């Protein structure tokens, strides 16, 4: 095969085969972006096809290795002028798109494959699609103003199991898979067989036996996992072996205590042992017989044996590199370790990522007070309703404070309907006049004649008879003298009643401030549950309704009722200290 490199344009149309390319090298690092580089003589006409972001298909000993894209090129003039091209794996096309503003996906029922597809769906040009995923985790992920490659690489970071990304770039759209690291070993390397040199490094620099985990938030509101770890915000391992060596893992990407704990445990598992690495200069036997001797690839477990130094271990390959694919195809440098280097450097890497986290929306502590005052009695308590939104990340305090005052009115005078009122039947009794009175009375009468003729008198509804007049009497003028001595009369009034009708009428109001009675004490009814707490300053957090996780319910209304033992006036306020994130979806 006269060439090791093919050049393609962005539409994947083959443009050239570089027969004169030399000093072809590559570096394949586990779960990182692979790179390669090559040189072309300056006067090679095919330099015109090596344009930025054009694609490079690299072959190693006539076997396709991977697809890269061209980045910078540097022209150097020595004895022979040449242009050197640096390239990166085509996975870097995910750097061309971003997760603009805030994105959230995951949690119960949303598995890893769906999260990966969500990230890949943000591509403006559909370069990549998911082929396979060995994991079915249900972690929750949140990104803000992040490129797609960083978002994709962050998905398996909380996994405790080993993993590696695999690619299929033979046709568009390219395929990507997230695979578990296989058990056992794929090849063996033995001194004097296929290993020319071995260098062992033990690095305890990042040794940690107690690791604190911090997630989203700031200050007292920063997320920990102590609520699900027996009140401890840290995890420990190998303290008895190496002593107590504490460190802090702060990663504000995590907003779930469970996810933060899992990630902290994974990092501690790696950091609780010194980093032991082996750099091997080996012979790539796959060049001669690829069917019998597989190619070394990152993530493969290999058996390393050196009987002279008592080394017999199975370790994963974390880096594969070759310095001259065409000139020295059998020479391969391997780096194997008891853990991935990127995990060992997690804490320092996170410190470097702080500049990225500065663009994340973290939120802030807020103080809020709800004030309410009104008259109340046992049947009409004072009701205070307040709403807690979903965006309220943490609630620090909820304090109810109230005072009891005299009932207050602002006017007198009422309007009545027409009514009929009956007085009581009581009354009656015997009464007597005064005993004064009496005296003499004289009367004088003149003569009167009465004819004795018969007179017919018609008397109805009475019995009667005819009487003759008989003899005629003559009464002459005379006078009478009557003497009435002093006396009294008695009379009796029986029990009786009098009906009285009051017509409809109004009274003119008289405005003013009038105070009445005052209650002695109050009890509380919070979210429908009665609590006999008679203090006037109460922490109401224990009494509010909670979700399944024991947190105060978000996205709902809460109600506090203050019930007095009599007619009164109540002045109340609720003081809220909370931590809310800065994501609301609007700008009004």
Coordinates of C-alpha atoms in Angstrom, one line a residue:
X1 CA 0.0 0.0 0.0
X2 CA 1.6 3.2 -1.2
X3 CA -0.4 5.6 1.0
X4 CA -1.5 5.8 4.7
X5 CA -3.8 8.8 4.4
X6 CA -6.8 9.8 2.3
X7 CA -8.3 13.3 2.2
X8 CA -12.0 14.0 2.0
X9 CA -14.0 17.2 1.7
X10 CA -16.8 18.1 4.2
X11 CA -19.3 16.2 2.0
X12 CA -17.1 13.1 2.4
X13 CA -16.0 13.1 -1.3
X14 CA -12.5 11.6 -1.7
X15 CA -10.0 14.3 -3.0
X16 CA -6.6 12.8 -2.7
X17 CA -4.3 10.0 -1.4
X18 CA -1.1 11.2 0.1
X19 CA 1.7 8.9 -1.0
X20 CA 4.3 11.4 0.1
X21 CA 3.1 11.8 3.7
X22 CA 5.7 11.0 6.3
X23 CA 6.3 11.2 10.1
X24 CA 2.7 10.0 10.5
X25 CA 1.9 9.6 14.2
X26 CA -1.1 9.2 16.4
X27 CA -2.2 9.2 20.0
X28 CA -5.3 7.4 21.2
X29 CA -6.3 8.2 24.8
X30 CA -9.1 6.4 26.6
X31 CA -12.3 8.5 26.7
X32 CA -10.6 11.6 25.3
X33 CA -10.3 13.1 21.9
X34 CA -7.8 11.2 19.7
X35 CA -5.2 13.1 17.7
X36 CA -2.8 12.5 14.8
X37 CA -0.3 14.5 12.8
X38 CA 1.6 14.1 9.5
X39 CA 4.0 16.0 7.2
X40 CA 3.9 16.7 3.5
X41 CA 6.7 18.3 1.5
X42 CA 5.9 21.9 0.8
X43 CA 6.1 21.5 -2.9
X44 CA 3.7 18.5 -2.9
X45 CA 0.7 19.6 -5.1
X46 CA -1.7 17.7 -2.8
X47 CA -1.2 20.3 -0.1
X48 CA -4.1 22.1 -1.8
X49 CA -6.5 19.4 -0.6
X50 CA -5.4 19.6 3.0
X51 CA -7.7 22.4 4.0
X52 CA -8.9 23.1 7.6
X53 CA -11.7 20.8 8.7
X54 CA -11.3 18.6 5.7
X55 CA -11.3 14.9 6.8
X56 CA -8.3 12.6 7.0
X57 CA -8.7 8.8 6.9
X58 CA -5.7 7.2 8.6
X59 CA -4.4 3.7 7.9
X60 CA -1.9 1.8 10.1
X61 CA -0.1 -1.1 8.2
X62 CA -2.8 -1.1 5.5
X63 CA -5.6 -1.4 8.1
X64 CA -7.9 1.5 8.6
X65 CA -7.5 3.2 12.0
X66 CA -9.9 6.1 12.3
X67 CA -11.2 9.3 10.7
X68 CA -9.8 12.7 11.7
X69 CA -10.2 16.3 10.6
X70 CA -7.5 18.8 9.9
X71 CA -6.8 21.6 12.4
X72 CA -3.8 23.9 12.2
X73 CA -1.0 23.5 9.7
X74 CA 2.6 24.8 10.2
X75 CA 5.1 25.4 7.4
X76 CA 8.7 24.7 8.4
X77 CA 11.8 25.4 6.2
X78 CA 14.8 23.2 6.9
X79 CA 16.9 21.2 4.5
X80 CA 13.6 20.2 3.0
X81 CA 10.6 22.5 3.5
X82 CA 7.5 20.8 4.8
X83 CA 4.1 21.5 6.1
X84 CA 2.9 19.7 9.3
X85 CA -0.8 19.1 9.8
X86 CA -2.3 18.5 13.2
X87 CA -5.6 16.6 13.2
X88 CA -8.3 15.6 15.8
X89 CA -10.8 12.8 15.7
X90 CA -14.0 13.6 13.9
X91 CA -15.8 13.4 17.2
X92 CA -14.6 17.0 17.5
X93 CA -17.5 17.9 15.2
X94 CA -19.6 18.0 18.3
X95 CA -17.6 21.0 19.4
X96 CA -19.3 22.9 16.6
X97 CA -22.6 23.0 18.4
X98 CA -23.6 24.1 21.9
X99 CA -26.3 23.5 24.5
X100 CA -27.5 27.1 24.5
X101 CA -28.8 28.3 27.8
X102 CA -30.4 25.7 30.1
X103 CA -31.1 22.0 29.4
X104 CA -32.3 19.3 31.7
X105 CA -33.1 15.6 31.2
X106 CA -33.0 12.4 33.1
X107 CA -34.2 11.0 36.5
X108 CA -36.6 8.1 37.0
X109 CA -37.7 6.5 33.8
X110 CA -35.2 8.2 31.6
X111 CA -32.3 6.0 30.8
X112 CA -28.8 6.6 29.5
X113 CA -29.5 5.9 25.9
X114 CA -32.2 8.5 25.8
X115 CA -29.9 11.1 27.4
X116 CA -27.2 10.5 24.8
X117 CA -29.8 10.8 22.0
X118 CA -31.0 14.1 23.5
X119 CA -27.5 15.5 23.3
X120 CA -27.0 14.3 19.7
X121 CA -30.3 15.8 18.7
X122 CA -28.8 19.2 19.3
X123 CA -26.6 18.9 16.3
X124 CA -27.3 21.3 13.5
X125 CA -25.6 19.0 11.0
X126 CA -26.4 15.3 11.8
X127 CA -22.9 13.8 11.9
X128 CA -23.5 11.4 14.8
X129 CA -26.1 8.9 15.9
X130 CA -26.2 6.4 18.8
X131 CA -25.7 2.8 17.9
X132 CA -25.4 1.0 21.2
X133 CA -25.4 1.7 24.9
X134 CA -24.6 -0.9 27.6
X135 CA -25.8 1.2 30.5
X136 CA -29.3 1.8 31.8
X137 CA -28.7 4.5 34.4
X138 CA -31.4 7.0 35.5
X139 CA -29.2 9.9 36.5
X140 CA -30.4 13.5 36.0
X141 CA -28.3 15.8 33.8
X142 CA -28.3 19.6 33.5
X143 CA -26.2 21.7 31.1
X144 CA -26.0 25.3 30.5
X145 CA -24.0 27.0 27.7
X146 CA -21.9 23.9 27.1
X147 CA -20.6 22.4 23.8
X148 CA -22.0 19.0 22.8
X149 CA -18.8 17.1 23.2
X150 CA -18.3 18.2 26.8
X151 CA -22.0 17.4 27.4
X152 CA -21.6 13.9 25.9
X153 CA -18.5 13.1 27.8
X154 CA -20.1 14.1 31.1
X155 CA -22.9 11.5 30.8
X156 CA -20.9 8.5 32.0
X157 CA -18.8 10.5 34.5
X158 CA -21.0 9.4 37.5
X159 CA -20.8 5.7 36.6
X160 CA -18.9 3.5 39.0
X161 CA -18.3 0.9 36.3
X162 CA -15.5 1.2 33.7
X163 CA -16.6 2.4 30.3
X164 CA -15.3 3.5 26.9
X165 CA -16.6 5.2 23.8
X166 CA -16.4 3.3 20.5
X167 CA -16.9 4.7 17.0
X168 CA -17.9 3.6 13.5
X169 CA -16.9 6.3 11.0
X170 CA -17.1 4.2 7.9
X171 CA -20.3 5.9 6.7
X172 CA -22.5 8.9 7.5
X173 CA -24.1 9.5 9.8
X174 CA -21.3 8.1 12.0
X175 CA -22.1 5.8 14.8
X176 CA -21.1 6.1 18.5
X177 CA -21.5 3.5 21.3
X178 CA -21.0 3.6 25.0
X179 CA -19.7 0.2 26.1
X180 CA -18.7 -1.5 29.3
X181 CA -15.0 -2.4 29.7
X182 CA -14.8 -6.2 29.2
X183 CA -13.7 -8.6 31.9
X184 CA -10.5 -10.6 31.4
X185 CA -7.7 -9.5 29.1
X186 CA -7.4 -9.3 25.3
X187 CA -3.6 -9.6 24.9
X188 CA -0.5 -10.1 27.0
X189 CA 2.8 -8.3 27.1
X190 CA 5.9 -10.0 28.5
X191 CA 9.4 -8.8 28.9
X192 CA 11.7 -10.1 26.1
X193 CA 8.7 -11.4 24.2
X194 CA 6.9 -8.3 22.9
X195 CA 8.0 -5.8 25.5
X196 CA 11.2 -3.9 24.9
X197 CA 11.1 -1.6 28.0
X198 CA 8.9 -1.0 31.1
X199 CA 8.8 2.0 33.3
X200 CA 6.7 1.9 36.5
X201 CA 5.6 5.0 38.3
X202 CA 3.8 5.2 41.7
X203 CA 2.3 8.6 42.2
X204 CA 0.6 9.2 45.6
X205 CA 0.2 12.9 44.9
X206 CA -3.6 12.7 44.6
X207 CA -4.1 10.1 47.3
X208 CA -7.4 10.7 49.2
X209 CA -9.1 8.6 51.9
X210 CA -11.9 10.9 52.9
X211 CA -13.7 12.8 50.2
X212 CA -16.4 15.5 50.8
X213 CA -18.9 16.0 48.0
X214 CA -20.4 19.4 47.1
X215 CA -22.8 20.1 44.2
X216 CA -25.2 22.8 43.1
X217 CA -25.5 26.1 45.1
X218 CA -23.3 28.2 47.3
X219 CA -22.6 28.6 51.0
X220 CA -25.0 26.9 53.4
X221 CA -27.2 26.2 50.4
X222 CA -24.6 24.1 48.5
X223 CA -25.8 20.6 47.8
X224 CA -24.4 17.7 49.9
X225 CA -25.4 14.1 50.3
X226 CA -25.5 13.9 54.1
X227 CA -29.3 13.5 54.0
X228 CA -28.8 10.1 52.4
X229 CA -25.5 9.2 54.1
X230 CA -26.4 9.1 57.9
X231 CA -25.7 12.8 58.2
X232 CA -22.2 12.6 56.9
X233 CA -21.2 14.9 53.9
X234 CA -18.2 12.7 53.1
X235 CA -17.2 9.2 52.2
X236 CA -14.1 7.2 53.4
X237 CA -12.0 4.4 52.1
X238 CA -8.5 3.0 53.1
X239 CA -8.2 5.3 56.1
X240 CA -6.6 2.5 58.1
X241 CA -4.1 1.7 55.4
X242 CA -2.9 5.2 54.4
X243 CA -4.2 7.4 57.2
X244 CA -6.8 10.2 57.0
X245 CA -6.2 12.3 53.9
X246 CA -9.1 14.6 53.2
X247 CA -10.1 16.5 50.1
X248 CA -13.2 18.2 48.6
X249 CA -14.9 17.3 45.4
X250 CA -17.0 20.3 44.3
X251 CA -18.9 20.0 41.0
X252 CA -21.9 22.3 40.6
X253 CA -23.3 20.2 37.7
X254 CA -24.9 17.9 40.2
X255 CA -28.3 18.9 41.7
X256 CA -29.3 15.5 43.0
X257 CA -27.8 14.1 46.2
X258 CA -28.0 10.5 44.9
X259 CA -26.1 11.4 41.7
X260 CA -23.5 13.5 43.7
X261 CA -22.9 10.6 46.1
X262 CA -22.4 8.0 43.3
X263 CA -19.9 10.2 41.5
X264 CA -18.0 11.0 44.8
X265 CA -17.8 7.2 45.5
X266 CA -16.5 6.5 42.0
X267 CA -13.8 9.2 42.4
X268 CA -12.9 8.0 45.9
X269 CA -12.5 4.4 44.7
X270 CA -9.8 5.7 42.3
X271 CA -8.2 8.2 44.6
X272 CA -7.9 5.9 47.7
X273 CA -5.0 4.0 46.0
X274 CA -1.9 5.6 44.6
X275 CA -1.8 6.0 40.9
X276 CA 0.4 3.3 39.5
X277 CA 1.2 3.5 35.8
X278 CA 3.4 1.5 33.5
X279 CA 4.9 2.9 30.3
X280 CA 5.7 0.2 27.9
X281 CA 7.7 0.1 24.7
X282 CA 6.1 -2.8 23.0
X283 CA 6.1 -4.6 19.6
X284 CA 2.8 -4.4 17.6
X285 CA 2.5 -7.9 16.4
X286 CA -0.8 -7.1 14.7
X287 CA 1.2 -5.5 11.9
X288 CA 2.4 -8.9 10.9
X289 CA -0.6 -11.1 11.8
X290 CA -3.8 -9.1 12.7
X291 CA -5.9 -12.2 13.0
X292 CA -3.7 -13.8 15.6
X293 CA -2.6 -10.7 17.4
X294 CA -5.3 -8.0 17.9
X295 CA -4.4 -4.3 17.7
X296 CA -3.9 -2.5 21.0
X297 CA -6.8 -0.1 21.6
X298 CA -7.6 2.2 24.6
X299 CA -9.8 0.5 27.2
X300 CA -8.6 -3.1 26.4
X301 CA -7.4 -5.0 29.4
X302 CA -3.9 -6.6 28.9
X303 CA -1.8 -8.9 31.0
X304 CA 1.6 -7.4 31.9
X305 CA 4.2 -9.8 33.0
X306 CA 7.8 -9.1 34.1
X307 CA 9.0 -12.0 36.3
X308 CA 12.3 -10.3 37.2
X309 CA 10.4 -7.5 39.0
X310 CA 7.5 -9.7 40.1
X311 CA 5.0 -7.9 37.9
X312 CA 1.9 -9.9 36.9
X313 CA -1.1 -7.7 36.6
X314 CA -4.2 -7.2 34.4
X315 CA -4.6 -3.5 33.7
X316 CA -6.5 -1.4 31.2
X317 CA -4.7 0.5 28.4
X318 CA -5.2 4.2 28.9
X319 CA -3.1 5.4 25.9
X320 CA -1.8 4.0 22.6
X321 CA 0.6 6.0 20.5
X322 CA 2.9 5.5 17.5
X323 CA 5.5 8.0 16.4
X324 CA 6.1 6.7 12.8
X325 CA 3.4 4.6 11.2
X326 CA 5.2 4.2 7.9
X327 CA 8.9 4.2 9.1
X328 CA 8.6 2.1 12.2
X329 CA 5.2 0.4 12.2
X330 CA 6.1 -2.2 14.8
X331 CA 7.0 0.3 17.5
X332 CA 4.1 1.2 19.8
X333 CA 4.1 3.0 23.1
X334 CA 1.5 1.9 25.7
X335 CA 0.5 3.4 28.9
X336 CA -1.4 1.2 31.3
X337 CA -2.5 2.0 34.8
X338 CA -4.5 0.7 37.7
X339 CA -7.0 3.5 36.9
X340 CA -7.6 6.1 34.2
X341 CA -5.5 9.2 34.5
X342 CA -8.4 11.4 33.8
X343 CA -10.1 10.1 37.0
X344 CA -6.9 10.6 39.1
X345 CA -6.8 14.2 38.0
X346 CA -10.5 14.7 38.6
X347 CA -10.1 17.2 41.4
X348 CA -7.6 19.4 39.6
X349 CA -9.7 19.1 36.4
X350 CA -12.7 20.3 38.3
X351 CA -10.7 23.3 39.5
X352 CA -9.8 24.1 35.9
X353 CA -13.5 23.7 34.9
X354 CA -14.4 26.4 37.5
X355 CA -14.2 29.0 34.7
X356 CA -16.9 27.1 32.9
X357 CA -19.0 26.8 36.0
X358 CA -18.9 30.5 36.4
X359 CA -21.3 30.7 33.4
X360 CA -23.7 28.2 35.1
X361 CA -26.8 29.7 36.7
X362 CA -26.3 29.1 40.4
X363 CA -29.0 31.3 42.0
X364 CA -29.0 33.3 45.2
X365 CA -30.4 33.5 48.7
X366 CA -33.6 35.5 49.0
X367 CA -35.5 36.9 52.0
X368 CA -39.3 37.3 51.8
X369 CA -41.9 38.4 54.2
X370 CA -45.7 37.9 54.0
X371 CA -47.8 40.2 56.2
X372 CA -51.5 39.8 57.0
X373 CA -53.9 41.3 59.5
X374 CA -57.6 40.8 60.1
X375 CA -60.4 40.1 62.6
X376 CA -61.0 36.5 63.5
X377 CA -62.9 34.2 65.8
X378 CA -63.1 30.4 66.3
X379 CA -65.4 29.9 63.3
X380 CA -63.4 32.4 61.1
X381 CA -59.7 31.9 61.6
X382 CA -57.0 34.1 60.0
X383 CA -55.9 32.4 56.8
X384 CA -52.5 33.0 55.2
X385 CA -51.8 31.3 51.8
X386 CA -48.4 31.3 50.1
X387 CA -47.0 29.6 47.0
X388 CA -43.7 27.7 46.8
X389 CA -42.6 27.4 43.1
X390 CA -40.7 24.5 41.6
X391 CA -37.6 26.7 41.1
X392 CA -37.1 27.1 44.9
X393 CA -34.0 25.0 45.3
X394 CA -33.8 25.2 49.1
X395 CA -35.9 26.5 51.9
X396 CA -33.7 27.6 54.9
X397 CA -36.4 29.2 57.2
X398 CA -40.1 29.6 57.5
X399 CA -41.0 31.5 60.7
X400 CA -44.6 32.5 61.6
X401 CA -44.9 35.4 64.0
X402 CA -48.2 36.9 65.2
X403 CA -49.8 39.2 67.9
X404 CA -53.3 39.2 69.4
X405 CA -55.1 42.5 69.6
X406 CA -58.6 43.7 70.5
X407 CA -61.3 43.2 67.9
X408 CA -61.5 46.3 65.7
X409 CA -64.5 47.9 63.9
X410 CA -64.6 51.1 61.9
X411 CA -68.3 52.2 62.1
X412 CA -71.6 51.7 64.0
X413 CA -75.2 51.8 62.8
X414 CA -77.1 49.0 61.0
X415 CA -80.0 48.6 58.6
X416 CA -83.0 46.4 59.6
X417 CA -85.8 44.7 57.8
X418 CA -89.5 45.2 58.8
X419 CA -90.3 43.0 61.9
X420 CA -93.3 42.4 64.2
X421 CA -92.5 42.3 67.8
X422 CA -94.8 41.1 70.6
X423 CA -94.4 42.3 74.2
X424 CA -94.3 39.7 77.0
X425 CA -97.6 38.4 78.5
X426 CA -96.5 39.4 81.9
X427 CA -98.4 42.2 83.7
X428 CA -101.8 42.5 85.3
X429 CA -102.6 42.6 89.0
X430 CA -105.1 44.5 91.3
X431 CA -105.1 48.2 91.5
X432 CA -107.1 50.7 93.7
X433 CA -108.1 54.3 93.3
X434 CA -107.4 56.9 96.0
X435 CA -109.8 57.0 99.0
X436 CA -110.4 60.8 98.5
X437 CA -113.7 61.8 96.9
X438 CA -117.3 62.2 98.3
X439 CA -119.2 65.4 99.1
X440 CA -122.8 66.7 98.8
X441 CA -124.8 67.2 95.6
X442 CA -128.0 69.2 95.4
X443 CA -130.4 68.8 92.4
X444 CA -133.5 70.9 91.5
X445 CA -136.3 69.8 89.2
X446 CA -139.2 71.7 87.8
X447 CA -142.8 70.3 87.4
X448 CA -143.4 67.5 84.8
X449 CA -146.5 66.0 83.4
X450 CA -146.9 62.5 82.1
X451 CA -150.0 61.7 80.2
X452 CA -151.5 58.3 80.9
X453 CA -152.4 57.5 77.4
X454 CA -151.6 54.2 76.0
X455 CA -148.3 54.2 74.2
X456 CA -147.0 51.4 72.0
X457 CA -143.3 50.7 72.4
X458 CA -141.7 48.3 70.0
X459 CA -139.0 46.4 71.9
X460 CA -137.1 43.9 69.8
X461 CA -135.3 40.9 71.0
X462 CA -136.8 41.3 74.5
X463 CA -139.7 40.0 76.4
X464 CA -142.5 42.3 77.4
X465 CA -146.2 42.8 78.1
X466 CA -148.9 45.5 77.7
X467 CA -149.4 47.6 80.8
X468 CA -152.1 50.2 81.2
X469 CA -151.1 53.6 82.3
X470 CA -153.6 53.6 85.2
X471 CA -153.7 56.5 87.5
X472 CA -152.0 59.8 86.6
X473 CA -149.2 61.0 88.8
X474 CA -148.1 64.6 89.2
X475 CA -144.6 65.4 90.3
X476 CA -144.2 68.9 91.4
X477 CA -141.0 71.0 91.6
X478 CA -138.6 69.6 94.3
X479 CA -135.0 69.1 95.1
X480 CA -132.9 66.2 96.4
X481 CA -129.9 66.4 98.7
X482 CA -127.4 63.4 98.3
X483 CA -124.4 63.0 100.4
X484 CA -121.5 60.7 99.1
X485 CA -119.0 59.9 101.8
X486 CA -115.2 59.4 100.8
X487 CA -114.6 55.9 99.3
X488 CA -112.3 53.9 97.0
X489 CA -112.8 51.5 94.1
X490 CA -110.7 48.4 93.3
X491 CA -110.2 46.8 89.9
X492 CA -108.2 43.8 88.5
X493 CA -106.1 43.9 85.2
X494 CA -105.4 40.3 83.9
X495 CA -102.1 39.2 82.2
X496 CA -102.0 40.4 78.6
X497 CA -99.7 41.3 75.6
X498 CA -99.5 44.0 73.0
X499 CA -98.4 43.5 69.3
X500 CA -95.9 46.1 68.1
X501 CA -94.9 46.4 64.4
X502 CA -91.5 48.1 63.6
X503 CA -91.3 49.1 59.9
X504 CA -88.1 48.6 57.9
X505 CA -85.7 51.4 58.5
X506 CA -81.9 52.4 58.5
X507 CA -79.6 54.0 60.9
X508 CA -77.0 56.4 59.7
X509 CA -73.5 55.0 60.1
X510 CA -71.2 56.6 62.5
X511 CA -67.6 56.3 61.4
X512 CA -64.6 55.8 63.7
X513 CA -62.3 53.1 65.2
X514 CA -64.0 51.0 67.8
X515 CA -62.3 48.2 69.8
X516 CA -64.0 45.3 71.4
X517 CA -62.9 42.1 73.2
X518 CA -59.6 40.3 72.8
X519 CA -58.8 36.6 72.6
X520 CA -56.6 34.9 75.2
X521 CA -54.7 32.5 72.9
X522 CA -54.6 30.8 69.4
X523 CA -53.8 27.4 68.0
X524 CA -52.6 26.7 64.5
X525 CA -53.9 24.6 61.5
X526 CA -51.2 24.2 58.9
X527 CA -52.0 22.5 55.5
X528 CA -55.1 21.0 57.1
X529 CA -53.4 19.6 60.2
X530 CA -54.1 21.0 63.7
X531 CA -51.1 21.8 66.0
X532 CA -51.7 23.1 69.5
X533 CA -48.7 25.3 69.5
X534 CA -49.6 28.4 71.5
X535 CA -46.3 30.3 71.0
X536 CA -46.5 33.5 69.0
X537 CA -43.3 32.7 67.1
X538 CA -43.3 29.3 65.4
X539 CA -41.0 27.5 63.0
X540 CA -43.6 26.0 60.7
X541 CA -41.3 23.9 58.5
X542 CA -42.1 20.6 60.5
X543 CA -45.8 21.1 59.9
X544 CA -45.9 21.9 56.2
X545 CA -46.9 19.1 53.7
X546 CA -43.9 17.1 52.4
X547 CA -43.2 15.1 49.2
X548 CA -42.0 11.5 49.1
X549 CA -38.4 12.6 49.7
X550 CA -39.4 14.5 52.9
X551 CA -39.0 17.9 51.3
X552 CA -41.6 20.7 51.5
X553 CA -43.8 20.3 48.5
X554 CA -43.0 22.6 45.6
X555 CA -45.3 23.9 42.9
X556 CA -48.3 24.1 45.2
X557 CA -50.1 26.4 47.6
X558 CA -49.6 26.1 51.4
X559 CA -52.0 27.5 54.0
X560 CA -51.6 28.6 57.6
X561 CA -54.7 29.2 59.8
X562 CA -54.5 31.0 63.1
X563 CA -57.5 30.0 65.2
X564 CA -58.3 32.2 68.3
X565 CA -60.4 31.2 71.3
X566 CA -62.7 34.3 70.9
X567 CA -63.4 37.4 68.9
X568 CA -60.2 39.3 68.3
X569 CA -57.8 40.9 65.8
X570 CA -54.6 39.1 64.6
X571 CA -51.5 40.7 63.1
X572 CA -49.3 38.0 61.5
X573 CA -46.3 37.7 59.3
X574 CA -44.4 34.8 57.7
X575 CA -40.6 35.2 57.2
X576 CA -39.1 33.1 54.4
X577 CA -35.4 32.6 53.8
X578 CA -34.9 30.6 50.6
X579 CA -32.4 29.7 47.9
X580 CA -33.7 29.9 44.3
X581 CA -32.0 29.2 41.0
X582 CA -31.9 31.8 38.3
X583 CA -33.8 29.8 35.7
X584 CA -37.4 30.9 35.2
X585 CA -37.8 30.9 31.5
X586 CA -38.8 34.6 31.1
X587 CA -37.5 38.1 31.0
X588 CA -40.4 40.5 31.8

